[in-house]
Amino acid sequence: MTTIHLPENVGLVGRVHRTRTSIIVQNAYDDPDFHPDVDKITGFRTQSVLCCPVLSPDSGELLGVIQMLNKKRQSVDPHAPSRLAPSSRAAQLAEGSHSSSPPVLGYIDEAADIESSPEFTDYDLSVAELLAEHVAVFMRVVDGDDD
């Protein structure tokens, strides 16, 4: 296995690292920040990219960056009134729990059988940002900072 190290300010991940804002790039090779050397080394062909920062919920410190590549076609309903909603099981857990914190990953995609584009969407970005929030909380718990 080849290990590839890039400076933290290089590429699309570097842009997210610098700006601490999420991005969607539908054609990586058209973006001036894209770093194609990784594709050359690995033989992979990057087409689309979604990146979002993982920020500490307490301090806002950057903990890392989540990157997703080459979205595949999936079935979603673009007309769903609430595409990111608490799952009924998560709602039951939250109602029955005396904890003030909501259940982790207690969300579902209310999807239907309508074909979507294989491009990243704002919805994909919102799901990735939710994932980044959960990763940040998980990192805090694993590090023992949840006192």
XYZ file of N, CA, C and O in Angstrom:
588
model
N 0.843 -1.175 0.000
C 0.000 0.000 0.000
C 0.889 1.240 0.000
O 1.822 1.335 0.779
N 0.560 2.181 -0.855
C 1.312 3.419 -0.968
C 0.707 4.475 -0.058
O -0.506 4.686 -0.058
N 1.535 5.121 0.725
C 1.088 6.229 1.558
C 1.404 7.520 0.823
O 2.525 7.710 0.348
N 0.409 8.390 0.739
C 0.576 9.667 0.053
C 0.373 10.777 1.072
O -0.673 10.851 1.714
N 1.379 11.616 1.221
C 1.282 12.743 2.149
C 1.288 14.040 1.357
O 2.146 14.241 0.505
N 0.316 14.892 1.632
C 0.254 16.207 1.009
C 0.220 17.261 2.109
O -0.349 17.029 3.183
N 0.796 18.430 1.855
C 0.673 19.514 2.837
C -0.798 19.840 3.076
O -1.638 19.690 2.176
N -1.115 20.288 4.267
C -2.513 20.519 4.626
C -3.172 21.641 3.827
O -4.384 21.783 3.847
N -2.396 22.439 3.117
C -2.987 23.538 2.353
C -3.087 23.233 0.855
O -3.386 24.112 0.070
N -2.879 21.982 0.454
C -2.861 21.600 -0.960
C -4.171 20.916 -1.339
O -4.730 20.138 -0.567
N -4.643 21.194 -2.545
C -5.805 20.510 -3.091
C -7.125 21.025 -2.551
O -7.198 22.059 -1.875
N -8.181 20.288 -2.867
C -9.524 20.674 -2.430
C -9.676 20.525 -0.923
O -10.310 21.360 -0.268
N -9.079 19.480 -0.357
C -9.092 19.335 1.099
C -8.356 20.523 1.735
O -8.790 21.058 2.749
N -7.277 20.947 1.108
C -6.544 22.114 1.590
C -7.390 23.372 1.578
O -7.309 24.193 2.492
N -8.217 23.536 0.536
C -9.115 24.704 0.497
C -10.087 24.677 1.676
O -10.308 25.684 2.341
N -10.667 23.499 1.927
C -11.598 23.376 3.058
C -10.848 23.604 4.371
O -11.356 24.245 5.287
N -9.634 23.105 4.457
C -8.807 23.312 5.641
C -8.566 24.802 5.881
O -8.678 25.293 7.004
N -8.235 25.532 4.815
C -7.954 26.976 4.933
C -9.204 27.785 5.253
O -9.184 28.685 6.079
N -10.309 27.484 4.546
C -11.508 28.323 4.644
C -12.504 27.846 5.689
O -13.386 28.604 6.078
N -12.381 26.565 6.079
C -13.313 25.937 7.015
C -14.759 26.004 6.514
O -15.702 26.109 7.274
N -14.899 25.950 5.184
C -16.227 25.913 4.573
C -16.329 24.687 3.682
O -15.345 24.249 3.096
N -17.526 24.154 3.573
C -17.784 22.973 2.762
C -17.814 23.346 1.283
O -18.169 24.472 0.931
N -17.461 22.382 0.435
C -17.483 22.615 -1.009
C -18.022 21.402 -1.747
O -17.921 20.277 -1.275
N -18.604 21.669 -2.906
C -18.972 20.639 -3.874
C -18.299 21.034 -5.182
O -18.426 22.169 -5.639
N -17.580 20.100 -5.771
C -16.941 20.315 -7.075
C -17.427 19.195 -7.985
O -17.131 18.025 -7.733
N -18.187 19.545 -9.020
C -18.767 18.530 -9.896
C -17.757 17.967 -10.896
O -17.863 16.824 -11.305
N -16.760 18.767 -11.295
C -15.727 18.287 -12.216
C -14.367 18.675 -11.648
O -13.908 19.806 -11.816
N -13.747 17.746 -10.964
C -12.506 18.026 -10.239
C -11.416 18.611 -11.131
O -10.722 19.550 -10.739
N -11.273 18.081 -12.319
C -10.186 18.526 -13.196
C -10.375 19.956 -13.707
O -9.433 20.565 -14.194
N -11.572 20.508 -13.572
C -11.817 21.899 -13.954
C -11.544 22.872 -12.815
O -11.584 24.086 -13.020
N -11.305 22.367 -11.610
C -11.083 23.240 -10.457
C -9.589 23.480 -10.270
O -8.811 22.525 -10.194
N -9.171 24.744 -10.163
C -7.739 25.039 -10.035
C -7.099 24.499 -8.754
O -5.885 24.315 -8.704
N -7.898 24.232 -7.725
C -7.344 23.701 -6.475
C -7.183 22.184 -6.493
O -6.556 21.619 -5.597
N -7.778 21.508 -7.477
C -7.673 20.055 -7.531
C -6.216 19.651 -7.759
O -5.503 20.245 -8.551
N -5.791 18.608 -7.053
C -4.403 18.127 -7.121
C -4.400 16.764 -7.819
O -4.590 15.728 -7.177
N -4.180 16.712 -9.152
C -4.316 15.459 -9.899
C -3.192 14.457 -9.667
O -3.307 13.312 -10.115
N -2.138 14.835 -8.971
C -1.024 13.909 -8.764
C -1.453 12.645 -8.021
O -0.921 11.569 -8.263
N -2.410 12.767 -7.124
C -2.881 11.595 -6.375
C -3.550 10.605 -7.340
O -3.327 9.399 -7.250
N -4.339 11.115 -8.286
C -4.938 10.234 -9.297
C -3.848 9.547 -10.120
O -3.957 8.362 -10.433
N -2.813 10.293 -10.468
C -1.723 9.717 -11.265
C -1.012 8.597 -10.501
O -0.686 7.560 -11.065
N -0.798 8.790 -9.217
C -0.107 7.793 -8.393
C -0.965 6.543 -8.192
O -0.474 5.420 -8.280
N -2.266 6.750 -7.947
C -3.145 5.632 -7.593
C -3.833 4.980 -8.788
O -4.323 3.856 -8.676
N -3.920 5.695 -9.916
C -4.664 5.179 -11.055
C -6.162 5.425 -10.939
O -6.936 5.034 -11.800
N -6.593 6.086 -9.874
C -7.998 6.429 -9.658
C -8.338 7.626 -10.534
O -7.480 8.450 -10.840
N -9.584 7.766 -10.925
C -10.015 8.929 -11.710
C -11.080 9.679 -10.913
O -12.231 9.242 -10.804
N -10.680 10.794 -10.315
C -11.613 11.623 -9.549
C -12.465 12.419 -10.520
O -11.945 13.043 -11.443
N -13.770 12.385 -10.288
C -14.697 13.161 -11.116
C -15.337 14.268 -10.295
O -15.177 15.439 -10.594
N -16.071 13.897 -9.257
C -16.734 14.885 -8.410
C -16.236 14.732 -6.975
O -15.820 13.651 -6.557
N -16.282 15.850 -6.236
C -15.744 15.882 -4.877
C -16.689 16.667 -3.980
O -17.201 17.714 -4.366
N -16.910 16.145 -2.781
C -17.615 16.855 -1.727
C -16.685 16.843 -0.521
O -16.193 15.777 -0.140
N -16.405 17.998 0.046
C -15.542 18.095 1.237
C -16.216 18.973 2.273
O -16.821 19.993 1.930
N -16.097 18.595 3.530
C -16.578 19.478 4.594
C -15.669 19.351 5.809
O -15.080 18.302 6.057
N -15.548 20.447 6.548
C -14.675 20.434 7.717
C -15.317 19.696 8.887
O -16.538 19.664 9.023
N -14.477 19.086 9.714
C -14.910 18.501 10.977
C -14.418 19.474 12.042
O -13.216 19.630 12.245
N -15.383 20.169 12.677
C -15.046 21.215 13.640
C -15.434 20.794 15.045
O -16.479 20.170 15.256
N -14.615 21.161 16.012
C -14.929 20.889 17.408
C -16.221 21.612 17.771
O -16.356 22.806 17.509
N -17.185 20.897 18.384
C -18.435 21.562 18.757
C -18.234 22.597 19.861
O -19.050 23.497 20.013
N -17.158 22.488 20.596
C -16.913 23.420 21.703
C -16.126 24.647 21.264
O -16.524 25.773 21.540
N -15.021 24.426 20.574
C -14.110 25.533 20.264
C -14.145 25.966 18.807
O -13.621 27.021 18.466
N -14.734 25.162 17.935
C -14.705 25.467 16.512
C -13.376 25.119 15.860
O -13.174 25.364 14.678
N -12.466 24.508 16.626
C -11.160 24.102 16.103
C -11.348 23.061 15.001
O -12.194 22.177 15.099
N -10.545 23.167 13.957
C -10.601 22.199 12.871
C -9.956 20.896 13.317
O -8.789 20.876 13.692
N -10.724 19.808 13.282
C -10.225 18.491 13.678
C -9.818 17.665 12.461
O -9.022 16.741 12.576
N -10.375 17.978 11.312
C -10.077 17.244 10.094
C -11.017 17.660 8.985
O -11.794 18.601 9.133
N -10.952 16.949 7.874
C -11.808 17.213 6.720
C -12.335 15.878 6.204
O -11.574 14.919 6.071
N -13.632 15.823 5.940
C -14.243 14.651 5.323
C -14.311 14.915 3.827
O -14.740 15.986 3.400
N -13.890 13.929 3.038
C -13.936 14.062 1.582
C -14.653 12.856 0.996
O -14.365 11.723 1.361
N -15.578 13.114 0.085
C -16.281 12.051 -0.631
C -16.037 12.254 -2.114
O -16.076 13.383 -2.603
N -15.793 11.157 -2.823
C -15.446 11.229 -4.236
C -16.437 10.463 -5.103
O -16.935 9.415 -4.697
N -16.706 11.009 -6.274
C -17.429 10.315 -7.339
C -18.765 9.735 -6.888
O -18.940 8.513 -6.809
N -19.706 10.620 -6.632
C -21.035 10.172 -6.237
C -21.612 9.230 -7.286
O -21.487 9.439 -8.480
N -22.253 8.195 -6.793
C -22.933 7.251 -7.685
C -24.417 7.592 -7.719
O -24.948 8.208 -6.805
N -25.075 7.166 -8.763
C -26.518 7.408 -8.887
C -27.242 6.696 -7.740
O -26.892 5.604 -7.359
N -28.268 7.356 -7.217
C -29.057 6.761 -6.146
C -30.505 7.176 -6.313
O -30.809 8.070 -7.078
N -31.385 6.529 -5.563
C -32.802 6.874 -5.610
C -33.127 7.821 -4.469
O -32.913 7.499 -3.307
N -33.628 9.009 -4.823
C -34.073 9.964 -3.807
C -35.298 10.700 -4.332
O -35.507 10.795 -5.536
N -36.076 11.227 -3.444
C -37.242 12.017 -3.818
C -36.920 13.488 -3.617
O -36.834 13.949 -2.487
N -36.722 14.238 -4.704
C -36.374 15.646 -4.538
C -37.524 16.486 -3.994
O -37.333 17.623 -3.624
N -38.727 15.914 -3.923
C -39.887 16.651 -3.447
C -40.272 16.283 -2.020
O -41.305 16.726 -1.536
N -39.472 15.461 -1.364
C -39.784 15.063 0.010
C -39.793 16.313 0.888
O -38.876 17.119 0.833
N -40.850 16.504 1.688
C -40.935 17.728 2.494
C -39.826 17.841 3.535
O -39.366 18.921 3.837
N -39.404 16.731 4.078
C -38.337 16.751 5.068
C -37.389 15.617 4.743
O -37.579 14.498 5.173
N -36.373 15.913 3.967
C -35.494 14.853 3.490
C -34.535 14.375 4.561
O -33.986 13.309 4.478
N -34.308 15.187 5.571
C -33.439 14.779 6.664
C -34.254 14.954 7.934
O -34.406 16.055 8.432
N -34.832 13.880 8.408
C -35.756 13.956 9.532
C -35.382 12.918 10.569
O -34.817 11.882 10.238
N -35.710 13.181 11.840
C -35.430 12.164 12.854
C -36.162 10.871 12.519
O -37.305 10.898 12.103
N -35.459 9.747 12.672
C -36.120 8.470 12.439
C -37.115 8.224 13.564
O -36.978 8.753 14.660
N -38.136 7.434 13.310
C -39.139 7.181 14.341
C -38.508 6.478 15.527
O -38.845 6.751 16.678
N -37.561 5.570 15.293
C -36.881 4.875 16.398
C -36.047 5.866 17.204
O -36.062 5.829 18.432
N -35.358 6.774 16.527
C -34.564 7.768 17.243
C -35.470 8.684 18.058
O -35.140 9.047 19.185
N -36.632 9.036 17.494
C -37.573 9.877 18.225
C -38.080 9.159 19.470
O -38.193 9.754 20.540
N -38.379 7.850 19.350
C -38.820 7.071 20.509
C -37.728 7.038 21.574
O -38.007 7.189 22.761
N -36.483 6.833 21.129
C -35.378 6.797 22.078
C -35.226 8.137 22.784
O -35.007 8.196 23.985
N -35.346 9.211 22.023
C -35.188 10.542 22.604
C -36.310 10.841 23.587
O -36.076 11.404 24.658
N -37.550 10.452 23.248
C -38.677 10.708 24.137
C -38.589 9.880 25.409
O -38.946 10.334 26.480
N -38.109 8.650 25.295
C -38.025 7.766 26.454
C -36.774 7.986 27.276
O -36.642 7.452 28.370
N -35.873 8.758 26.781
C -34.600 8.977 27.455
C -34.666 10.231 28.310
O -35.326 11.191 27.974
N -33.943 10.213 29.408
C -33.854 11.402 30.254
C -32.597 12.199 29.938
O -32.310 13.182 30.580
N -31.868 11.753 28.940
C -30.657 12.446 28.529
C -31.027 13.697 27.752
O -32.013 13.735 27.030
N -30.235 14.744 27.905
C -30.500 15.983 27.179
C -29.923 15.951 25.770
O -30.223 16.808 24.962
N -29.101 14.943 25.461
C -28.510 14.895 24.128
C -29.295 13.945 23.238
O -29.764 12.912 23.681
N -29.450 14.309 21.950
C -30.188 13.440 21.031
C -29.382 12.201 20.694
O -28.160 12.192 20.865
N -30.047 11.137 20.241
C -29.311 9.937 19.867
C -28.396 10.221 18.686
O -28.757 10.936 17.762
N -27.203 9.673 18.722
C -26.237 9.865 17.652
C -26.715 9.149 16.394
O -27.212 8.032 16.450
N -26.582 9.808 15.249
C -26.994 9.281 13.957
C -28.467 8.875 13.947
O -28.847 7.907 13.325
N -29.287 9.632 14.641
C -30.713 9.355 14.677
C -31.450 10.031 13.549
O -32.479 10.648 13.773
N -30.920 9.952 12.338
C -31.552 10.582 11.194
C -31.628 9.600 10.040
O -30.793 8.732 9.906
N -32.641 9.771 9.234
C -32.791 8.921 8.056
C -33.058 9.795 6.839
O -33.505 10.927 6.955
N -32.799 9.256 5.697
C -33.129 9.905 4.439
C -34.495 9.384 4.037
O -34.668 8.190 3.803
N -35.486 10.253 3.995
C -36.814 9.830 3.575
C -36.820 9.761 2.059
O -37.249 10.675 1.374
N -36.309 8.651 1.519
C -36.109 8.521 0.086
C -37.257 7.793 -0.586
O -37.915 6.959 0.010
N -37.467 8.105 -1.844
C -38.434 7.402 -2.686
C -37.670 6.824 -3.881
O -36.453 6.899 -3.931
N -38.373 6.269 -4.829
C -37.725 5.605 -5.960
C -37.672 6.498 -7.198
O -38.145 6.127 -8.256
N -37.091 7.665 -7.072
C -36.916 8.564 -8.201
C -35.420 8.682 -8.451
O -34.649 8.956 -7.534
N -35.005 8.461 -9.694
C -33.575 8.517 -10.018
C -33.055 9.932 -9.867
O -33.687 10.892 -10.291
N -31.890 10.063 -9.298
C -31.243 11.358 -9.161
C -30.015 11.400 -10.052
O -29.588 10.397 -10.599
N -29.453 12.567 -10.165
C -28.226 12.758 -10.920
C -27.054 12.204 -10.122
O -27.059 12.246 -8.892
N -26.014 11.718 -10.796
C -24.835 11.261 -10.067
C -23.929 12.409 -9.648
O -22.747 12.228 -9.433
N -24.473 13.614 -9.536
C -23.716 14.761 -9.053
C -24.057 14.995 -7.594
O -25.164 14.718 -7.147
N -23.095 15.536 -6.848
C -23.360 15.896 -5.458
C -24.348 17.060 -5.424
O -24.314 17.945 -6.269
N -25.229 17.049 -4.424
C -26.254 18.080 -4.271
C -26.105 18.767 -2.922
O -25.325 18.322 -2.064
N -26.889 19.827 -2.717
C -26.906 20.494 -1.420
C -27.366 19.536 -0.325
O -26.909 19.614 0.811
N -28.266 18.626 -0.679
C -28.709 17.625 0.288
C -27.545 16.736 0.714
O -27.354 16.467 1.900
N -26.748 16.284 -0.261
C -25.569 15.481 0.064
C -24.648 16.248 1.003
O -24.096 15.684 1.945
N -24.495 17.538 0.737
C -23.641 18.375 1.570
C -24.194 18.458 2.993
O -23.442 18.340 3.965
N -25.517 18.603 3.134
C -26.104 18.677 4.477
C -25.905 17.368 5.236
O -25.649 17.374 6.441
N -25.997 16.232 4.535
C -25.765 14.934 5.179
C -24.298 14.810 5.592
O -23.983 14.360 6.696
N -23.380 15.223 4.725
C -21.949 15.167 5.054
C -21.623 16.074 6.232
O -20.828 15.710 7.104
N -22.239 17.247 6.289
C -21.998 18.148 7.413
C -22.544 17.562 8.710
O -21.934 17.702 9.770
N -23.688 16.874 8.626
C -24.228 16.188 9.800
C -23.271 15.081 10.233
O -22.983 14.919 11.425
N -22.753 14.340 9.278
C -21.767 13.304 9.584
C -20.539 13.921 10.251
O -20.029 13.397 11.245
N -20.065 15.052 9.742
C -18.900 15.724 10.317
C -19.170 16.128 11.768
O -18.292 16.008 12.627
N -20.391 16.590 12.054
C -20.741 16.945 13.443
C -20.661 15.711 14.341
O -20.155 15.784 15.459
N -21.178 14.587 13.853
C -21.135 13.356 14.646
C -19.704 12.859 14.826
O -19.346 12.367 15.892
N -18.884 12.977 13.798
C -17.473 12.588 13.901
C -16.791 13.438 14.957
O -16.017 12.936 15.783
N -17.062 14.736 14.982
C -16.448 15.629 15.969
C -16.842 15.233 17.389
O -15.995 15.189 18.290
N -18.116 14.910 17.598
C -18.565 14.475 18.928
C -17.912 13.151 19.296
O -17.435 12.955 20.416
N -17.853 12.221 18.337
C -17.209 10.930 18.563
C -15.744 11.130 18.956
O -15.248 10.494 19.883
N -15.051 12.016 18.252
C -13.642 12.266 18.557
C -13.482 12.823 19.975
O -12.556 12.459 20.690
N -14.410 13.667 20.384
C -14.353 14.234 21.736
C -14.545 13.131 22.783
O -13.838 13.068 23.770
N -15.494 12.221 22.531
C -15.755 11.121 23.464
C -14.553 10.189 23.524
O -14.112 9.788 24.608
N -14.001 9.832 22.362
C -12.858 8.920 22.323
C -11.651 9.541 23.019
O -10.906 8.850 23.714
N -11.478 10.836 22.874
C -10.369 11.529 23.519
C -10.591 11.760 25.007
O -9.718 12.258 25.702
N -11.804 11.432 25.469
C -12.105 11.583 26.902
C -12.420 13.005 27.301
O -12.345 13.365 28.476
N -12.826 13.838 26.348
C -13.131 15.241 26.652
C -14.612 15.474 26.887
O -15.081 16.582 26.851
N -15.373 14.427 27.144
C -16.813 14.543 27.296
C -17.225 14.563 28.766
O -18.179 13.946 29.163
N -16.465 15.265 29.574
C -16.752 15.306 31.013
C -17.725 16.390 31.376
O -17.808 17.408 30.870
